[in-house]
Amino acid sequence: MHTILVIEDHFDIRENMAEILELANYRVLKAENGKTGVEMALKDLPDLILCDIMMDELDGYGVLHLLGKHPQTNTIPFVFITAKTQRQELRKGMEMGADDYLMKPFDDIELLHTVETRLKKKSLQMDFYSRPLQEITQSSTQTNGLTVLNQIIGERKLRLVRKKQALYYEGDPVTGIYWVHSGQMKTTKMAEDGRELITGIYDAQHFIATHQLFSNKVHTDNAWALEDSEVSFFSMQEIEKLISQYPDLGSKFIQILSDEVVEKEDQLLQMAYSSVRKRIAEIILNLHQQHGINQQYMQLSRFELAQLSGTAPETVSRTLSEFEQEGLIEKNRNTITLIDLVKLRKLKN
């Protein structure tokens, strides 16, 4: 029996919806406000959430935002109940991760059809995710783990992370890892002197938080969006199951972890022994390599370069101006165009 959580502050509407759903053989949880709804969702983990937008204590957007921060609830199908029909209101909810809208006034058929459609889609997704793991137990040599992972990624529910919005904070429990579908993310850590240092930059087609994959502890850094980005979440249990079933996938994650360790070591050595010029040049070249050989420009502010290099923004500005005067780069606001890669690599320490 599926469990439906109804979050609605209007008593008659809430009770009427619950009665209809119970007659259709659903288990119904009822919350009279957004705050209670969030608490019930985290405790009971329903199969579907129906939530009013306009509520006094915590509105529907707030409920969706809070549930989106918890891995155990951010994939639960979420349907807004609203009397608003403005295009911008609908777009706002969909960008935040809502799956559907139920417009007031609605009848019994509309309610049941919406619920059945969302539950069916969720069931199909769960079947898709579990099917490869069942098949591999029968023939582990016939399926490529990376192929299966790519298929799962293609069907994943996406979460939009706006520019400068946090994905997770230092100290949050580690419950899984994130895949960047589009955009660009960064991880940062606060130094003892109050400076914020960038520990990594992640483009599309990269995992975030893999270095803490098996720690089962807390995040040791913060993750932020450098631009509007779309990410999906993989729980710890899901990754462990995939790795145990697909040896090639285990090797891939070992390679990712090894590359991250080497990258962090190089970053520490540069900050400890390289001159400012050499340090900033190496960062620019490394970022260029991440973006691809044919891409000769990158979007990066002097503050972000300062966080990567452990220097002051004024020092970065002065060094970039020197590089531009020497014909190594061209600079236009936050855009850096690489002119002479060979000379940039040959800079003396």
mmCIF file of C-alpha atoms in Angstrom:
data_model
loop_
_atom_site.group_PDB
_atom_site.id
_atom_site.type_symbol
_atom_site.label_atom_id
_atom_site.label_comp_id
_atom_site.label_asym_id
_atom_site.label_seq_id
_atom_site.Cartn_x
_atom_site.Cartn_y
_atom_site.Cartn_z
ATOM 1 C CA MET A 1 0.000 0.000 0.000
ATOM 2 C CA HIS A 2 1.408 3.381 -1.032
ATOM 3 C CA THR A 3 1.646 6.192 1.521
ATOM 4 C CA ILE A 4 0.562 9.707 0.501
ATOM 5 C CA LEU A 5 1.383 12.777 2.585
ATOM 6 C CA VAL A 6 -1.138 15.617 2.217
ATOM 7 C CA ILE A 7 0.105 19.030 3.444
ATOM 8 C CA GLU A 8 -2.816 21.454 3.404
ATOM 9 C CA ASP A 9 -3.786 24.123 5.955
ATOM 10 C CA HIS A 10 -7.438 24.250 4.889
ATOM 11 C CA PHE A 11 -9.249 21.643 7.009
ATOM 12 C CA ASP A 12 -12.090 20.810 4.597
ATOM 13 C CA ILE A 13 -9.803 20.430 1.571
ATOM 14 C CA ARG A 14 -7.321 18.302 3.552
ATOM 15 C CA GLU A 15 -10.001 15.975 4.922
ATOM 16 C CA ASN A 16 -11.741 15.660 1.563
ATOM 17 C CA MET A 17 -8.493 14.708 -0.194
ATOM 18 C CA ALA A 18 -7.660 12.199 2.519
ATOM 19 C CA GLU A 19 -11.088 10.591 2.244
ATOM 20 C CA ILE A 20 -10.814 10.194 -1.537
ATOM 21 C CA LEU A 21 -7.316 8.726 -1.333
ATOM 22 C CA GLU A 22 -8.242 6.322 1.446
ATOM 23 C CA LEU A 23 -11.222 5.078 -0.597
ATOM 24 C CA ALA A 24 -8.702 4.389 -3.399
ATOM 25 C CA ASN A 25 -6.743 2.177 -0.944
ATOM 26 C CA TYR A 26 -3.919 4.602 -0.167
ATOM 27 C CA ARG A 27 -2.485 5.148 3.302
ATOM 28 C CA VAL A 28 -2.813 8.878 4.002
ATOM 29 C CA LEU A 29 -0.788 11.102 6.320
ATOM 30 C CA LYS A 30 -2.223 14.573 7.020
ATOM 31 C CA ALA A 31 -0.307 17.722 7.981
ATOM 32 C CA GLU A 32 -2.050 21.015 8.763
ATOM 33 C CA ASN A 33 0.999 23.197 7.975
ATOM 34 C CA GLY A 34 4.349 23.123 6.210
ATOM 35 C CA LYS A 35 6.479 22.698 9.319
ATOM 36 C CA THR A 36 4.534 19.628 10.443
ATOM 37 C CA GLY A 37 4.630 18.318 6.880
ATOM 38 C CA VAL A 38 8.428 18.452 6.730
ATOM 39 C CA GLU A 39 8.694 16.631 10.066
ATOM 40 C CA MET A 40 6.264 13.905 8.937
ATOM 41 C CA ALA A 41 8.022 13.483 5.578
ATOM 42 C CA LEU A 42 11.426 13.002 7.228
ATOM 43 C CA LYS A 43 9.985 10.553 9.747
ATOM 44 C CA ASP A 44 7.658 8.438 7.567
ATOM 45 C CA LEU A 45 9.240 8.835 4.058
ATOM 46 C CA PRO A 46 5.974 8.741 2.060
ATOM 47 C CA ASP A 47 5.789 7.566 -1.548
ATOM 48 C CA LEU A 48 4.250 10.855 -2.727
ATOM 49 C CA ILE A 49 3.716 14.356 -1.288
ATOM 50 C CA LEU A 50 0.764 16.610 -2.130
ATOM 51 C CA CYS A 51 1.464 20.112 -0.798
ATOM 52 C CA ASP A 52 -0.417 23.400 -0.834
ATOM 53 C CA ILE A 53 1.654 26.457 -1.774
ATOM 54 C CA MET A 54 -0.023 29.233 0.222
ATOM 55 C CA MET A 55 0.359 28.405 3.930
ATOM 56 C CA ASP A 56 1.097 30.743 6.839
ATOM 57 C CA GLU A 57 3.746 28.977 8.943
ATOM 58 C CA LEU A 58 5.858 27.554 6.097
ATOM 59 C CA ASP A 59 4.701 27.786 2.485
ATOM 60 C CA GLY A 60 4.969 25.049 -0.110
ATOM 61 C CA TYR A 61 8.167 26.453 -1.629
ATOM 62 C CA GLY A 62 9.788 26.312 1.803
ATOM 63 C CA VAL A 63 8.659 22.705 2.269
ATOM 64 C CA LEU A 64 10.128 21.684 -1.091
ATOM 65 C CA HIS A 65 13.378 23.528 -0.351
ATOM 66 C CA LEU A 66 13.840 21.879 3.054
ATOM 67 C CA LEU A 67 12.998 18.375 1.805
ATOM 68 C CA GLY A 68 15.369 18.890 -1.124
ATOM 69 C CA LYS A 69 18.281 19.268 1.324
ATOM 70 C CA HIS A 70 17.783 15.727 2.667
ATOM 71 C CA PRO A 71 18.876 12.835 0.420
ATOM 72 C CA GLN A 72 16.170 10.549 1.839
ATOM 73 C CA THR A 73 13.392 12.950 0.772
ATOM 74 C CA ASN A 74 14.702 14.864 -2.244
ATOM 75 C CA THR A 75 13.650 12.100 -4.661
ATOM 76 C CA ILE A 76 10.089 11.695 -3.331
ATOM 77 C CA PRO A 77 7.597 12.800 -6.039
ATOM 78 C CA PHE A 78 6.287 16.237 -5.054
ATOM 79 C CA VAL A 79 3.032 17.739 -6.357
ATOM 80 C CA PHE A 80 2.004 21.323 -5.611
ATOM 81 C CA ILE A 81 -1.650 22.148 -4.879
ATOM 82 C CA THR A 82 -2.397 25.710 -5.963
ATOM 83 C CA ALA A 83 -5.013 28.147 -7.147
ATOM 84 C CA LYS A 84 -2.314 30.206 -8.883
ATOM 85 C CA THR A 85 -2.006 29.790 -12.627
ATOM 86 C CA GLN A 86 0.597 32.429 -13.469
ATOM 87 C CA ARG A 87 3.365 31.092 -15.665
ATOM 88 C CA GLN A 88 6.143 32.448 -13.423
ATOM 89 C CA GLU A 89 4.664 30.698 -10.381
ATOM 90 C CA LEU A 90 4.529 27.356 -12.218
ATOM 91 C CA ARG A 91 8.069 27.809 -13.538
ATOM 92 C CA LYS A 92 9.399 28.665 -10.066
ATOM 93 C CA GLY A 93 8.042 25.427 -8.611
ATOM 94 C CA MET A 94 9.326 23.255 -11.460
ATOM 95 C CA GLU A 95 12.791 24.819 -11.228
ATOM 96 C CA MET A 96 12.845 24.026 -7.515
ATOM 97 C CA GLY A 97 12.148 20.354 -8.270
ATOM 98 C CA ALA A 98 8.350 19.946 -8.169
ATOM 99 C CA ASP A 99 7.085 17.080 -10.324
ATOM 100 C CA ASP A 100 3.569 18.307 -11.042
ATOM 101 C CA TYR A 101 0.797 20.780 -10.198
ATOM 102 C CA LEU A 102 -2.795 20.143 -9.117
ATOM 103 C CA MET A 103 -4.926 23.219 -9.811
ATOM 104 C CA LYS A 104 -7.737 24.240 -7.467
ATOM 105 C CA PRO A 105 -10.572 23.511 -7.785
ATOM 106 C CA PHE A 106 -9.971 19.883 -8.816
ATOM 107 C CA ASP A 107 -12.275 16.877 -8.797
ATOM 108 C CA ASP A 108 -11.790 13.313 -7.546
ATOM 109 C CA ILE A 109 -10.670 12.029 -10.951
ATOM 110 C CA GLU A 110 -7.998 14.720 -11.374
ATOM 111 C CA LEU A 111 -6.612 13.994 -7.903
ATOM 112 C CA LEU A 112 -6.454 10.218 -8.402
ATOM 113 C CA HIS A 113 -5.075 10.524 -11.935
ATOM 114 C CA THR A 114 -2.243 12.813 -10.758
ATOM 115 C CA VAL A 115 -1.357 10.491 -7.890
ATOM 116 C CA GLU A 116 -1.451 7.345 -10.062
ATOM 117 C CA THR A 117 0.650 8.957 -12.797
ATOM 118 C CA ARG A 118 3.400 10.079 -10.399
ATOM 119 C CA LEU A 119 3.497 6.781 -8.519
ATOM 120 C CA LYS A 120 3.668 4.849 -11.775
ATOM 121 C CA LYS A 121 6.586 6.956 -13.008
ATOM 122 C CA LYS A 122 8.415 6.443 -9.710
ATOM 123 C CA SER A 123 7.808 2.683 -9.927
ATOM 124 C CA LEU A 124 9.202 2.561 -13.467
ATOM 125 C CA GLN A 125 12.332 4.436 -12.354
ATOM 126 C CA MET A 126 12.873 2.082 -9.423
ATOM 127 C CA ASP A 127 12.483 -0.920 -11.737
ATOM 128 C CA PHE A 128 15.032 0.600 -14.090
ATOM 129 C CA TYR A 129 17.562 1.165 -11.308
ATOM 130 C CA SER A 130 17.163 -2.287 -9.766
ATOM 131 C CA ARG A 131 16.975 -4.313 -12.992
ATOM 132 C CA PRO A 132 20.689 -4.137 -13.908
ATOM 133 C CA LEU A 133 21.685 -5.250 -10.414
ATOM 134 C CA GLN A 134 19.359 -8.251 -10.614
ATOM 135 C CA GLU A 135 20.624 -9.196 -14.050
ATOM 136 C CA ILE A 136 24.277 -9.040 -13.005
ATOM 137 C CA THR A 137 23.772 -11.685 -10.326
ATOM 138 C CA GLN A 138 22.943 -14.085 -13.157
ATOM 139 C CA SER A 139 25.753 -13.097 -15.519
ATOM 140 C CA SER A 140 28.369 -10.754 -14.090
ATOM 141 C CA THR A 141 30.686 -11.053 -17.086
ATOM 142 C CA GLN A 142 28.210 -9.874 -19.729
ATOM 143 C CA THR A 143 27.448 -6.356 -18.508
ATOM 144 C CA ASN A 144 29.703 -3.330 -18.363
ATOM 145 C CA GLY A 145 29.309 -1.384 -15.126
ATOM 146 C CA LEU A 146 30.110 1.994 -16.718
ATOM 147 C CA THR A 147 27.367 1.405 -19.290
ATOM 148 C CA VAL A 148 24.874 0.623 -16.540
ATOM 149 C CA LEU A 149 25.964 3.695 -14.561
ATOM 150 C CA ASN A 150 25.531 5.929 -17.616
ATOM 151 C CA GLN A 151 22.026 4.535 -18.142
ATOM 152 C CA ILE A 152 21.112 5.247 -14.526
ATOM 153 C CA ILE A 153 22.548 8.772 -14.758
ATOM 154 C CA GLY A 154 20.453 9.413 -17.871
ATOM 155 C CA GLU A 155 17.243 8.561 -16.005
ATOM 156 C CA ARG A 156 18.113 10.366 -12.792
ATOM 157 C CA LYS A 157 15.917 13.071 -11.286
ATOM 158 C CA LEU A 158 17.798 16.359 -11.511
ATOM 159 C CA ARG A 159 18.148 18.987 -8.818
ATOM 160 C CA LEU A 160 18.733 22.592 -9.862
ATOM 161 C CA VAL A 161 21.393 24.397 -7.834
ATOM 162 C CA ARG A 162 21.408 28.129 -8.501
ATOM 163 C CA LYS A 163 24.630 30.165 -8.814
ATOM 164 C CA LYS A 164 26.196 30.742 -5.346
ATOM 165 C CA GLN A 165 23.738 28.272 -3.762
ATOM 166 C CA ALA A 166 25.199 25.598 -1.473
ATOM 167 C CA LEU A 167 24.895 21.898 -2.273
ATOM 168 C CA TYR A 168 26.141 20.853 1.157
ATOM 169 C CA TYR A 169 28.093 22.391 4.036
ATOM 170 C CA GLU A 170 31.146 21.329 6.017
ATOM 171 C CA GLY A 171 29.905 19.202 8.922
ATOM 172 C CA ASP A 172 26.834 17.818 7.108
ATOM 173 C CA PRO A 173 26.545 13.996 7.297
ATOM 174 C CA VAL A 174 27.960 12.170 4.264
ATOM 175 C CA THR A 175 25.101 10.118 2.811
ATOM 176 C CA GLY A 176 26.267 9.815 -0.796
ATOM 177 C CA ILE A 177 27.858 11.576 -3.751
ATOM 178 C CA TYR A 178 26.629 13.925 -6.484
ATOM 179 C CA TRP A 179 26.922 13.819 -10.269
ATOM 180 C CA VAL A 180 27.114 17.133 -12.145
ATOM 181 C CA HIS A 181 24.862 16.965 -15.222
ATOM 182 C CA SER A 182 25.381 20.583 -16.286
ATOM 183 C CA GLY A 183 27.005 23.755 -15.005
ATOM 184 C CA GLN A 184 30.016 24.032 -12.722
ATOM 185 C CA MET A 185 30.505 23.455 -8.983
ATOM 186 C CA LYS A 186 33.309 24.203 -6.546
ATOM 187 C CA THR A 187 34.316 22.865 -3.136
ATOM 188 C CA THR A 188 35.788 25.212 -0.539
ATOM 189 C CA LYS A 189 37.321 25.086 2.910
ATOM 190 C CA MET A 190 37.853 27.870 5.432
ATOM 191 C CA ALA A 191 41.444 28.404 6.569
ATOM 192 C CA GLU A 192 42.321 29.310 10.152
ATOM 193 C CA ASP A 193 43.051 32.914 9.158
ATOM 194 C CA GLY A 194 39.530 33.292 7.769
ATOM 195 C CA ARG A 195 40.368 32.902 4.077
ATOM 196 C CA GLU A 196 38.130 30.682 1.977
ATOM 197 C CA LEU A 197 40.195 28.329 -0.195
ATOM 198 C CA ILE A 198 38.868 26.460 -3.227
ATOM 199 C CA THR A 199 39.766 22.765 -2.964
ATOM 200 C CA GLY A 200 38.253 21.663 -6.269
ATOM 201 C CA ILE A 201 36.300 22.719 -9.364
ATOM 202 C CA TYR A 202 33.912 20.253 -10.993
ATOM 203 C CA ASP A 203 32.448 20.555 -14.487
ATOM 204 C CA ALA A 204 29.640 18.533 -16.026
ATOM 205 C CA GLN A 205 30.276 14.766 -16.151
ATOM 206 C CA HIS A 206 32.106 14.745 -12.808
ATOM 207 C CA PHE A 207 31.290 13.337 -9.378
ATOM 208 C CA ILE A 208 31.472 15.497 -6.237
ATOM 209 C CA ALA A 209 32.416 14.205 -2.743
ATOM 210 C CA THR A 210 33.978 10.936 -3.936
ATOM 211 C CA HIS A 211 36.931 11.473 -1.554
ATOM 212 C CA GLN A 212 34.472 10.956 1.302
ATOM 213 C CA LEU A 213 32.636 8.077 -0.344
ATOM 214 C CA PHE A 214 33.351 5.447 2.283
ATOM 215 C CA SER A 215 33.972 7.647 5.290
ATOM 216 C CA ASN A 216 30.393 7.466 6.621
ATOM 217 C CA LYS A 217 31.191 10.600 8.613
ATOM 218 C CA VAL A 218 30.714 14.273 7.764
ATOM 219 C CA HIS A 219 31.693 16.494 4.846
ATOM 220 C CA THR A 220 35.054 18.175 5.351
ATOM 221 C CA ASP A 221 34.360 20.968 2.867
ATOM 222 C CA ASN A 222 31.538 23.027 1.370
ATOM 223 C CA ALA A 223 30.112 22.639 -2.141
ATOM 224 C CA TRP A 224 28.775 25.659 -4.069
ATOM 225 C CA ALA A 225 27.483 26.334 -7.572
ATOM 226 C CA LEU A 226 29.756 28.571 -9.653
ATOM 227 C CA GLU A 227 26.874 28.887 -12.121
ATOM 228 C CA ASP A 228 23.364 27.494 -12.435
ATOM 229 C CA SER A 229 23.923 23.734 -12.311
ATOM 230 C CA GLU A 230 21.963 20.487 -12.393
ATOM 231 C CA VAL A 231 23.053 17.608 -10.165
ATOM 232 C CA SER A 232 21.728 14.202 -9.150
ATOM 233 C CA PHE A 233 22.302 12.223 -5.968
ATOM 234 C CA PHE A 234 23.636 8.681 -5.473
ATOM 235 C CA SER A 235 23.238 7.236 -1.986
ATOM 236 C CA MET A 236 26.120 5.467 -0.288
ATOM 237 C CA GLN A 237 24.236 2.173 -0.328
ATOM 238 C CA GLU A 238 23.520 2.461 -4.046
ATOM 239 C CA ILE A 239 27.147 3.139 -4.960
ATOM 240 C CA GLU A 240 28.402 0.314 -2.734
ATOM 241 C CA LYS A 241 25.977 -2.123 -4.371
ATOM 242 C CA LEU A 242 27.015 -1.054 -7.878
ATOM 243 C CA ILE A 243 30.713 -1.361 -7.033
ATOM 244 C CA SER A 244 30.242 -4.806 -5.490
ATOM 245 C CA GLN A 245 28.418 -6.036 -8.586
ATOM 246 C CA TYR A 246 30.586 -4.435 -11.280
ATOM 247 C CA PRO A 247 34.383 -4.774 -10.891
ATOM 248 C CA ASP A 248 35.099 -2.265 -13.678
ATOM 249 C CA LEU A 249 33.038 0.329 -11.852
ATOM 250 C CA GLY A 250 35.055 -0.245 -8.690
ATOM 251 C CA SER A 251 38.248 0.351 -10.671
ATOM 252 C CA LYS A 252 36.810 3.574 -12.078
ATOM 253 C CA PHE A 253 36.075 4.965 -8.606
ATOM 254 C CA ILE A 254 39.542 3.963 -7.411
ATOM 255 C CA GLN A 255 40.982 5.930 -10.357
ATOM 256 C CA ILE A 256 38.817 8.964 -9.495
ATOM 257 C CA LEU A 257 39.926 8.839 -5.863
ATOM 258 C CA SER A 258 43.587 8.469 -6.862
ATOM 259 C CA ASP A 259 43.384 11.413 -9.268
ATOM 260 C CA GLU A 260 41.846 13.580 -6.539
ATOM 261 C CA VAL A 261 44.606 12.667 -4.092
ATOM 262 C CA VAL A 262 47.286 13.556 -6.655
ATOM 263 C CA GLU A 263 45.504 16.824 -7.484
ATOM 264 C CA LYS A 264 45.310 17.813 -3.807
ATOM 265 C CA GLU A 265 49.003 16.979 -3.296
ATOM 266 C CA ASP A 266 49.979 19.115 -6.294
ATOM 267 C CA GLN A 267 47.860 21.979 -4.969
ATOM 268 C CA LEU A 268 49.549 21.798 -1.565
ATOM 269 C CA LEU A 269 53.043 21.662 -3.084
ATOM 270 C CA GLN A 270 52.315 24.673 -5.287
ATOM 271 C CA MET A 271 51.065 26.705 -2.340
ATOM 272 C CA ALA A 272 54.091 25.698 -0.256
ATOM 273 C CA TYR A 273 56.967 26.078 -2.743
ATOM 274 C CA SER A 274 55.891 27.856 -5.936
ATOM 275 C CA SER A 275 56.045 31.588 -6.525
ATOM 276 C CA VAL A 276 52.791 33.468 -6.979
ATOM 277 C CA ARG A 277 53.362 33.750 -10.745
ATOM 278 C CA LYS A 278 54.085 30.057 -11.111
ATOM 279 C CA ARG A 279 51.176 29.124 -8.830
ATOM 280 C CA ILE A 280 48.605 31.143 -10.765
ATOM 281 C CA ALA A 281 49.961 29.940 -14.108
ATOM 282 C CA GLU A 282 49.685 26.301 -12.995
ATOM 283 C CA ILE A 283 46.095 26.837 -11.831
ATOM 284 C CA ILE A 284 45.116 28.406 -15.164
ATOM 285 C CA LEU A 285 46.753 25.561 -17.097
ATOM 286 C CA ASN A 286 45.150 22.868 -14.928
ATOM 287 C CA LEU A 287 41.710 24.408 -15.340
ATOM 288 C CA HIS A 288 42.280 24.700 -19.083
ATOM 289 C CA GLN A 289 43.136 21.007 -19.228
ATOM 290 C CA GLN A 290 39.940 20.143 -17.323
ATOM 291 C CA HIS A 291 37.829 22.138 -19.782
ATOM 292 C CA GLY A 292 39.385 20.517 -22.839
ATOM 293 C CA ILE A 293 42.357 21.165 -25.112
ATOM 294 C CA ASN A 294 40.332 23.094 -27.728
ATOM 295 C CA GLN A 295 38.814 25.545 -25.252
ATOM 296 C CA GLN A 296 41.144 28.522 -25.008
ATOM 297 C CA TYR A 297 39.105 30.587 -22.529
ATOM 298 C CA MET A 298 37.568 30.187 -19.079
ATOM 299 C CA GLN A 299 35.239 32.089 -16.763
ATOM 300 C CA LEU A 300 36.939 32.694 -13.425
ATOM 301 C CA SER A 301 36.965 35.754 -11.171
ATOM 302 C CA ARG A 302 40.055 37.065 -9.409
ATOM 303 C CA PHE A 303 38.439 36.120 -6.099
ATOM 304 C CA GLU A 304 38.083 32.491 -7.215
ATOM 305 C CA LEU A 305 41.677 32.439 -8.481
ATOM 306 C CA ALA A 306 42.751 33.860 -5.128
ATOM 307 C CA GLN A 307 40.859 31.085 -3.321
ATOM 308 C CA LEU A 308 42.532 28.474 -5.518
ATOM 309 C CA SER A 309 46.029 29.876 -5.117
ATOM 310 C CA GLY A 310 45.866 30.972 -1.478
ATOM 311 C CA THR A 311 46.752 34.577 -2.355
ATOM 312 C CA ALA A 312 45.019 37.938 -2.099
ATOM 313 C CA PRO A 313 42.684 39.086 -4.923
ATOM 314 C CA GLU A 314 44.895 42.163 -5.436
ATOM 315 C CA THR A 315 47.911 39.908 -6.004
ATOM 316 C CA VAL A 316 45.951 37.878 -8.557
ATOM 317 C CA SER A 317 44.912 41.050 -10.397
ATOM 318 C CA ARG A 318 48.500 42.281 -10.543
ATOM 319 C CA THR A 319 49.799 38.902 -11.761
ATOM 320 C CA LEU A 320 47.134 38.572 -14.454
ATOM 321 C CA SER A 321 47.969 42.082 -15.668
ATOM 322 C CA GLU A 322 51.632 41.038 -15.929
ATOM 323 C CA PHE A 323 50.649 37.925 -17.909
ATOM 324 C CA GLU A 324 48.584 40.098 -20.238
ATOM 325 C CA GLN A 325 51.443 42.558 -20.778
ATOM 326 C CA GLU A 326 53.755 39.614 -21.571
ATOM 327 C CA GLY A 327 51.312 38.312 -24.205
ATOM 328 C CA LEU A 328 50.469 35.121 -22.327
ATOM 329 C CA ILE A 329 46.745 35.788 -21.836
ATOM 330 C CA GLU A 330 44.004 38.267 -22.589
ATOM 331 C CA LYS A 331 41.675 39.342 -19.797
ATOM 332 C CA ASN A 332 38.161 40.769 -20.083
ATOM 333 C CA ARG A 333 36.418 40.992 -16.703
ATOM 334 C CA ASN A 334 36.070 37.351 -15.525
ATOM 335 C CA THR A 335 36.994 35.835 -18.885
ATOM 336 C CA ILE A 336 40.604 34.695 -19.398
ATOM 337 C CA THR A 337 41.708 33.823 -22.931
ATOM 338 C CA LEU A 338 44.919 31.798 -23.224
ATOM 339 C CA ILE A 339 47.282 33.195 -25.880
ATOM 340 C CA ASP A 340 50.609 31.388 -25.378
ATOM 341 C CA LEU A 341 50.304 28.058 -23.580
ATOM 342 C CA VAL A 342 53.938 27.121 -24.209
ATOM 343 C CA LYS A 343 55.375 30.204 -22.492
ATOM 344 C CA LEU A 344 52.835 29.898 -19.684
ATOM 345 C CA ARG A 345 54.063 26.338 -18.983
ATOM 346 C CA LYS A 346 57.701 27.430 -19.067
ATOM 347 C CA LEU A 347 57.371 30.176 -16.470
ATOM 348 C CA LYS A 348 60.232 30.045 -13.968
ATOM 349 C CA ASN A 349 59.456 29.618 -10.271
#
